[in-house]
Tab-separated table of C-alpha atoms in Angstrom:
chain	number	residue	atom	x	y	z
A	21	UNK	CA	0.000	0.000	0.000
A	22	UNK	CA	1.382	3.481	-0.849
A	23	UNK	CA	2.735	5.441	2.091
A	24	UNK	CA	3.925	8.995	2.606
A	25	UNK	CA	7.555	9.562	3.440
A	26	UNK	CA	8.002	11.274	6.778
A	27	UNK	CA	4.498	10.599	8.073
A	28	UNK	CA	5.480	9.070	11.414
A	29	UNK	CA	2.497	10.410	13.362
A	30	UNK	CA	-0.978	11.636	12.531
A	31	UNK	CA	-3.287	13.673	14.736
A	32	UNK	CA	-6.735	12.113	14.651
A	33	UNK	CA	-8.390	15.289	15.890
A	34	UNK	CA	-8.937	17.280	12.718
A	35	UNK	CA	-9.087	21.024	13.072
A	36	UNK	CA	-11.762	21.667	10.454
A	37	UNK	CA	-9.186	22.822	7.906
A	38	UNK	CA	-10.656	23.895	4.548
A	39	UNK	CA	-8.483	24.104	1.444
A	40	UNK	CA	-9.302	25.526	-1.978
A	41	UNK	CA	-7.207	23.923	-4.717
A	42	UNK	CA	-6.922	25.926	-7.946
A	43	UNK	CA	-5.831	23.873	-10.946
A	44	UNK	CA	-4.647	24.719	-14.425
A	45	UNK	CA	-3.027	22.815	-17.263
A	46	UNK	CA	0.672	23.455	-16.704
A	47	UNK	CA	3.863	24.802	-18.179
A	48	UNK	CA	7.485	23.786	-18.739
A	49	UNK	CA	10.005	24.771	-16.070
A	50	UNK	CA	12.019	26.752	-18.607
A	51	UNK	CA	11.795	27.726	-22.296
A	52	UNK	CA	14.473	25.272	-23.397
A	53	UNK	CA	14.262	22.017	-25.318
A	54	UNK	CA	14.930	19.582	-22.428
A	55	UNK	CA	12.321	21.252	-20.179
A	56	UNK	CA	9.734	21.353	-22.943
A	57	UNK	CA	10.449	17.707	-23.799
A	58	UNK	CA	9.790	16.648	-20.176
A	59	UNK	CA	6.589	18.668	-20.101
A	60	UNK	CA	5.286	17.358	-23.420
A	61	UNK	CA	6.152	13.784	-22.473
A	62	UNK	CA	3.947	14.054	-19.383
A	63	UNK	CA	1.178	15.961	-21.146
A	64	UNK	CA	0.970	13.796	-24.250
A	65	UNK	CA	1.187	10.551	-22.255
A	66	UNK	CA	-2.207	11.291	-20.696
A	67	UNK	CA	-4.749	8.882	-22.274
A	68	UNK	CA	-7.383	11.623	-21.976
A	69	UNK	CA	-5.355	13.833	-24.326
A	70	UNK	CA	-4.657	11.288	-27.042
A	71	UNK	CA	-7.118	8.415	-27.273
A	72	UNK	CA	-5.517	5.591	-29.220
A	73	UNK	CA	-3.957	2.237	-28.311
A	74	UNK	CA	-1.217	2.949	-25.796
A	75	UNK	CA	1.391	0.779	-27.486
A	76	UNK	CA	0.920	2.548	-30.818
A	77	UNK	CA	0.875	6.046	-29.327
A	78	UNK	CA	4.013	5.329	-27.289
A	79	UNK	CA	5.889	4.497	-30.478
A	80	UNK	CA	4.668	7.662	-32.205
A	81	UNK	CA	5.269	9.874	-29.178
A	82	UNK	CA	8.784	8.730	-28.334
A	83	UNK	CA	9.860	7.799	-31.827
A	84	UNK	CA	8.698	10.924	-33.643
A	85	UNK	CA	6.971	13.706	-31.704
A	86	UNK	CA	9.380	14.088	-28.777
A	87	UNK	CA	12.288	14.148	-31.226
A	88	UNK	CA	10.878	17.025	-33.277
A	89	UNK	CA	8.292	19.086	-31.416
A	90	UNK	CA	10.187	20.141	-28.224
A	91	UNK	CA	12.669	22.404	-30.021
A	92	UNK	CA	9.897	24.095	-31.992
A	93	UNK	CA	7.760	24.588	-28.898
A	94	UNK	CA	10.765	25.846	-26.922
A	95	UNK	CA	11.268	28.595	-29.499
A	96	UNK	CA	7.613	29.603	-29.115
A	97	UNK	CA	7.894	29.644	-25.320
A	98	UNK	CA	10.944	31.894	-25.583
A	99	UNK	CA	8.786	34.498	-27.319
A	100	UNK	CA	6.411	34.805	-24.336
A	101	UNK	CA	8.675	34.014	-21.349
A	102	UNK	CA	9.130	36.911	-18.921
A	103	UNK	CA	11.607	37.865	-16.201
A	104	UNK	CA	9.190	36.276	-13.721
A	105	UNK	CA	9.135	33.058	-15.737
A	106	UNK	CA	6.196	31.307	-17.369
A	107	UNK	CA	3.268	33.685	-17.950
A	108	UNK	CA	0.744	30.979	-17.055
A	109	UNK	CA	2.439	30.180	-13.753
A	110	UNK	CA	2.993	33.849	-12.889
A	111	UNK	CA	-0.651	34.729	-13.524
A	112	UNK	CA	-1.863	31.623	-11.710
A	113	UNK	CA	0.166	32.652	-8.647
A	114	UNK	CA	-1.419	36.090	-8.829
A	115	UNK	CA	-4.868	34.501	-8.957
A	116	UNK	CA	-4.017	32.339	-5.957
A	117	UNK	CA	-2.826	35.338	-3.948
A	118	UNK	CA	-5.832	37.473	-4.892
A	119	UNK	CA	-8.293	34.723	-3.968
A	120	UNK	CA	-6.456	34.055	-0.685
A	121	UNK	CA	-6.762	37.723	0.216
A	122	UNK	CA	-10.454	37.640	-0.648
A	123	UNK	CA	-11.265	34.499	1.369
A	124	UNK	CA	-9.173	35.376	4.413
A	125	UNK	CA	-7.228	33.306	6.908
A	126	UNK	CA	-9.992	30.767	7.521
A	127	UNK	CA	-9.430	29.137	4.123
A	128	UNK	CA	-6.131	28.009	2.613
A	129	UNK	CA	-5.755	28.524	-1.141
A	130	UNK	CA	-3.319	26.237	-2.972
A	131	UNK	CA	-2.279	26.054	-6.612
A	132	UNK	CA	-1.302	23.017	-8.667
A	133	UNK	CA	-0.822	22.159	-12.323
A	134	UNK	CA	-2.108	19.036	-14.024
A	135	UNK	CA	1.269	18.683	-15.746
A	136	UNK	CA	4.563	20.148	-14.601
A	137	UNK	CA	5.162	22.170	-11.441
A	138	UNK	CA	3.754	22.761	-8.891
A	139	UNK	CA	2.541	19.203	-9.361
A	140	UNK	CA	-0.741	17.849	-8.077
A	141	UNK	CA	1.117	15.092	-6.272
A	142	UNK	CA	3.424	17.532	-4.486
A	143	UNK	CA	0.548	19.708	-3.317
A	144	UNK	CA	-1.601	16.765	-2.257
A	145	UNK	CA	1.326	15.222	-0.351
A	146	UNK	CA	1.538	18.467	1.615
A	147	UNK	CA	-2.194	18.584	2.267
A	148	UNK	CA	-2.450	15.046	3.606
A	149	UNK	CA	0.181	15.938	6.183
A	150	UNK	CA	-1.932	18.890	7.279
A	151	UNK	CA	-5.030	16.809	7.973
A	152	UNK	CA	-7.350	18.627	5.575
A	153	UNK	CA	-11.018	18.092	6.356
A	154	UNK	CA	-12.643	19.827	3.386
A	155	UNK	CA	-11.144	20.100	-0.078
A	156	UNK	CA	-12.734	22.420	-2.659
A	157	UNK	CA	-11.279	21.771	-6.103
A	158	UNK	CA	-11.658	24.426	-8.802
A	159	UNK	CA	-10.136	23.515	-12.193
A	160	UNK	CA	-9.892	26.783	-14.085
A	161	UNK	CA	-11.439	25.468	-17.287
A	162	UNK	CA	-14.770	27.261	-17.830
A	163	UNK	CA	-16.061	24.696	-20.351
A	164	UNK	CA	-15.853	21.061	-19.209
A	165	UNK	CA	-13.872	18.704	-21.410
A	166	UNK	CA	-12.655	15.223	-20.704
A	167	UNK	CA	-9.229	16.388	-21.898
A	168	UNK	CA	-8.976	19.039	-19.165
A	169	UNK	CA	-11.448	18.826	-16.284
A	170	UNK	CA	-11.973	15.097	-16.748
A	171	UNK	CA	-8.236	14.448	-16.727
A	172	UNK	CA	-7.865	16.557	-13.585
A	173	UNK	CA	-10.533	14.492	-11.841
A	174	UNK	CA	-8.775	11.281	-12.902
A	175	UNK	CA	-5.510	12.428	-11.360
A	176	UNK	CA	-7.182	13.682	-8.203
A	177	UNK	CA	-8.845	10.302	-7.740
A	178	UNK	CA	-5.541	8.515	-8.157
A	179	UNK	CA	-3.922	10.668	-5.489
A	180	UNK	CA	-6.818	10.386	-3.043
A	181	UNK	CA	-6.518	6.592	-3.209
A	182	UNK	CA	-3.396	7.046	-1.115
A	183	UNK	CA	-5.237	8.890	1.687
A	184	UNK	CA	-6.442	6.777	4.584
A	185	UNK	CA	-8.885	9.514	5.544
A	186	UNK	CA	-10.398	11.034	2.412
A	187	UNK	CA	-11.554	14.618	3.011
A	188	UNK	CA	-14.992	15.997	2.293
A	189	UNK	CA	-14.671	16.784	-1.400
A	190	UNK	CA	-16.330	19.366	-3.655
A	191	UNK	CA	-15.277	19.342	-7.314
A	192	UNK	CA	-16.490	22.172	-9.558
A	193	UNK	CA	-16.520	20.783	-13.074
A	194	UNK	CA	-17.793	23.672	-15.218
A	195	UNK	CA	-18.941	27.285	-15.121
A	196	UNK	CA	-19.456	27.984	-18.807
A	197	UNK	CA	-22.771	29.797	-18.276
A	198	UNK	CA	-22.294	31.311	-14.814
A	199	UNK	CA	-23.643	34.903	-14.838
A	200	UNK	CA	-20.464	36.349	-13.302
A	201	UNK	CA	-18.318	34.568	-15.879
A	202	UNK	CA	-20.348	36.027	-18.735
A	203	UNK	CA	-20.289	39.436	-17.045
A	204	UNK	CA	-16.513	39.290	-16.656
A	205	UNK	CA	-16.111	38.479	-20.363
A	206	UNK	CA	-18.487	41.313	-21.226
A	207	UNK	CA	-16.380	43.664	-19.124
A	208	UNK	CA	-13.299	42.748	-21.176
A	209	UNK	CA	-15.196	43.390	-24.408
A	210	UNK	CA	-16.534	46.733	-23.221
A	211	UNK	CA	-13.146	47.903	-21.953
A	212	UNK	CA	-11.564	47.063	-25.302
A	213	UNK	CA	-14.241	48.832	-27.303
A	214	UNK	CA	-13.927	51.938	-25.148
A	215	UNK	CA	-10.179	52.003	-25.797
A	216	UNK	CA	-10.011	50.882	-29.431
A	217	UNK	CA	-13.508	51.255	-30.840
A	218	UNK	CA	-15.799	48.537	-32.126
A	219	UNK	CA	-14.323	46.038	-34.595
A	220	UNK	CA	-16.066	44.794	-37.701
A	221	UNK	CA	-16.315	41.383	-36.026
A	222	UNK	CA	-15.503	39.704	-32.728
A	223	UNK	CA	-13.825	36.323	-32.996
A	224	UNK	CA	-14.371	34.037	-29.981
A	225	UNK	CA	-11.625	31.433	-30.192
A	226	UNK	CA	-11.746	28.330	-27.995
A	227	UNK	CA	-9.118	25.600	-27.738
A	228	UNK	CA	-9.968	22.759	-30.091
A	229	UNK	CA	-10.354	19.030	-29.478
A	230	UNK	CA	-10.654	16.140	-31.925
A	231	UNK	CA	-14.120	16.061	-33.455
A	232	UNK	CA	-14.641	12.403	-32.527
A	233	UNK	CA	-14.457	13.288	-28.810
A	234	UNK	CA	-17.635	15.315	-29.302
A	235	UNK	CA	-19.285	12.457	-31.175
A	236	UNK	CA	-18.410	10.135	-28.298
A	237	UNK	CA	-20.141	12.313	-25.698
A	238	UNK	CA	-17.796	15.105	-24.618
A	239	UNK	CA	-19.979	18.205	-23.984
A	240	UNK	CA	-17.182	20.720	-24.581
A	241	UNK	CA	-18.318	21.803	-28.063
A	242	UNK	CA	-21.830	22.467	-26.805
A	243	UNK	CA	-20.596	24.358	-23.744
A	244	UNK	CA	-18.455	26.625	-25.950
A	245	UNK	CA	-21.532	27.513	-27.981
A	246	UNK	CA	-23.539	28.200	-24.817
A	247	UNK	CA	-20.823	30.595	-23.626
A	248	UNK	CA	-20.655	32.372	-26.981
A	249	UNK	CA	-24.423	32.777	-27.223
A	250	UNK	CA	-24.663	34.041	-23.640
A	251	UNK	CA	-21.955	36.636	-24.269
A	252	UNK	CA	-23.575	37.680	-27.550
A	253	UNK	CA	-26.913	38.122	-25.786
A	254	UNK	CA	-25.280	40.168	-23.031
A	255	UNK	CA	-23.551	42.404	-25.609
A	256	UNK	CA	-26.556	42.639	-27.908
A	257	UNK	CA	-24.579	41.271	-30.876
A	258	UNK	CA	-26.269	40.220	-34.081
A	259	UNK	CA	-25.062	37.045	-35.797
A	260	UNK	CA	-22.810	38.927	-38.225
A	261	UNK	CA	-21.013	40.721	-35.383
A	262	UNK	CA	-19.292	37.687	-33.878
A	263	UNK	CA	-18.105	34.209	-34.755
A	264	UNK	CA	-17.067	31.175	-32.718
A	265	UNK	CA	-14.040	29.156	-33.811
A	266	UNK	CA	-11.424	26.713	-32.498
A	267	UNK	CA	-7.646	27.018	-32.296
A	268	UNK	CA	-4.529	24.964	-31.461
A	269	UNK	CA	-5.257	21.801	-33.423
A	270	UNK	CA	-2.596	19.108	-33.441
A	271	UNK	CA	-1.952	16.224	-35.819
A	272	UNK	CA	-3.822	15.157	-38.951
A	273	UNK	CA	-7.145	14.179	-37.392
A	274	UNK	CA	-10.178	16.402	-37.945
A	275	UNK	CA	-10.791	18.729	-34.997
A	276	UNK	CA	-13.717	20.930	-34.038
A	277	UNK	CA	-14.492	23.511	-36.704
A	278	UNK	CA	-14.327	26.218	-37.873
A	279	UNK	CA	-10.579	26.584	-37.361
A	280	UNK	CA	-9.430	29.981	-36.085
A	281	UNK	CA	-6.520	30.485	-38.496
A	282	UNK	CA	-8.520	29.468	-41.556
A	283	UNK	CA	-11.378	31.719	-40.479
A	284	UNK	CA	-9.018	34.681	-40.194
A	285	UNK	CA	-7.745	34.027	-43.720
A	286	UNK	CA	-11.262	34.353	-45.146
A	287	UNK	CA	-12.549	37.379	-43.224
A	288	UNK	CA	-10.811	40.165	-45.217
A	289	UNK	CA	-12.350	38.777	-48.406
A	290	UNK	CA	-15.755	39.148	-46.747
A	291	UNK	CA	-15.139	42.815	-46.003
A	292	UNK	CA	-14.038	42.310	-42.389
A	293	UNK	CA	-10.956	44.510	-42.064
A	294	UNK	CA	-10.944	45.149	-38.298
A	295	UNK	CA	-11.171	42.170	-35.978
A	296	UNK	CA	-10.921	41.736	-32.207
A	297	UNK	CA	-10.255	38.291	-30.756
A	298	UNK	CA	-11.082	36.852	-27.349
A	299	UNK	CA	-10.291	33.345	-26.049
A	300	UNK	CA	-12.983	32.725	-23.397
A	301	UNK	CA	-11.829	29.189	-22.594
A	302	UNK	CA	-8.486	30.345	-21.171
A	303	UNK	CA	-8.591	31.572	-17.577
A	304	UNK	CA	-4.998	32.825	-17.763
A	305	UNK	CA	-2.854	33.967	-20.657
A	306	UNK	CA	-0.387	31.343	-21.846
A	307	UNK	CA	1.448	30.166	-24.949
A	308	UNK	CA	-1.780	29.544	-26.877
A	309	UNK	CA	-2.994	33.090	-26.338
A	310	UNK	CA	0.173	35.205	-26.106
A	311	UNK	CA	1.972	33.559	-29.017
A	312	UNK	CA	-0.625	31.786	-31.142
A	313	UNK	CA	-3.493	34.275	-30.846
A	314	UNK	CA	-1.645	37.548	-30.284
A	315	UNK	CA	1.225	36.976	-32.737
A	316	UNK	CA	0.736	34.101	-35.200
A	317	UNK	CA	-2.916	34.736	-35.977
A	318	UNK	CA	-2.325	38.476	-36.251
A	319	UNK	CA	0.118	37.748	-39.077
A	320	UNK	CA	-2.378	35.387	-40.707
A	321	UNK	CA	-5.087	38.057	-40.708
A	322	UNK	CA	-2.888	40.935	-41.889
A	323	UNK	CA	-1.302	38.873	-44.655
A	324	UNK	CA	-4.782	37.961	-45.881
A	325	UNK	CA	-5.648	41.655	-46.277
A	326	UNK	CA	-6.869	42.594	-42.818
A	327	UNK	CA	-6.019	46.028	-41.530
A	328	UNK	CA	-6.432	45.947	-37.751
A	329	UNK	CA	-6.158	43.014	-35.343
A	330	UNK	CA	-6.495	42.974	-31.564
A	331	UNK	CA	-6.139	40.169	-29.036
A	332	UNK	CA	-8.014	40.896	-25.802
A	333	UNK	CA	-6.268	39.389	-22.734
A	334	UNK	CA	-7.751	36.575	-20.675
A	335	UNK	CA	-9.508	37.360	-17.398
A	336	UNK	CA	-6.279	36.598	-15.509
A	337	UNK	CA	-6.323	38.082	-11.974
A	338	UNK	CA	-8.871	40.822	-12.674
A	339	UNK	CA	-11.264	41.723	-9.873
A	340	UNK	CA	-14.192	40.399	-11.919
A	341	UNK	CA	-12.448	37.030	-12.293
A	342	UNK	CA	-11.747	36.775	-8.571
A	343	UNK	CA	-15.397	37.705	-7.932
A	344	UNK	CA	-16.377	34.743	-10.082
A	345	UNK	CA	-14.048	32.336	-8.278
A	346	UNK	CA	-15.381	33.444	-4.912
A	347	UNK	CA	-18.963	33.034	-6.092
A	348	UNK	CA	-18.250	29.510	-7.380
A	349	UNK	CA	-16.792	28.509	-4.020
A	350	UNK	CA	-19.165	30.357	-1.697
A	351	UNK	CA	-21.977	27.740	-1.568
A	352	UNK	CA	-19.506	25.151	-0.299
A	353	UNK	CA	-17.725	27.551	2.044
A	354	UNK	CA	-21.035	28.681	3.511
A	355	UNK	CA	-22.054	25.107	4.265
């Protein structure tokens, strides 16, 4: 049976400790090839990410992908890395600190990544030593997908199997239509339009997944549409004023459509010269937003004849985002 190193004694009188665990996808430790290779090896080994026979995928992953992709991805990470390190980790720490300040000393707010550091195992090893009584888990993926929230739940279950005394558990698995989430997105749109004016079209770009995942029951595609329609209703947009699309596809398999880059190529020919983009599925800016959306897709649009392109930042550690997190947790904290 698994044991915890250093756990020589355990106090059976729990002190009613409540912990909020914020979770996001993860990031390499550094923007270099070896670090990116370690990160991708962990990420792409998750059977929730790539669903194919393990023996076949292992050959492809270690024989081809991890020999080629890490150096390319490392170059992309170098474009967005800051003096503080990974943008995703830096912003996630800021979210953790802001939420801790909001909730006060009675609740402990921790941060972990599904892949990379701080690892879920490291954080959970610390929590079991502390005798946590209530664990509130908030994966920061607004739209549920088996590839993100589902994978996080899988890993959490694996780690809790090692606990003799499993805490009272609350797992928040989606908030794609929460009023404060939609209001926070609307606030980002309004702030941008006040500063830059209204674009010809808003592009709402969500991270893609293979199309067959949707056919097999993953609700992610539907949840993305619910979010987009709720935001459009809040903003009073007509159908021609916004479009939903999907970014970051990988491999040769068909993914959810329409694709963001291909959509941007066609818009200038339709008379759309000024576009603003928002990625509602990302709770913190990261490689996919700061490099792919803000840089790569800008070039795609301008080269196709577009004249003005804006990427609107993720909600990050804005007050409206922390309001949302607090509201999601409050029913469980109040109980």
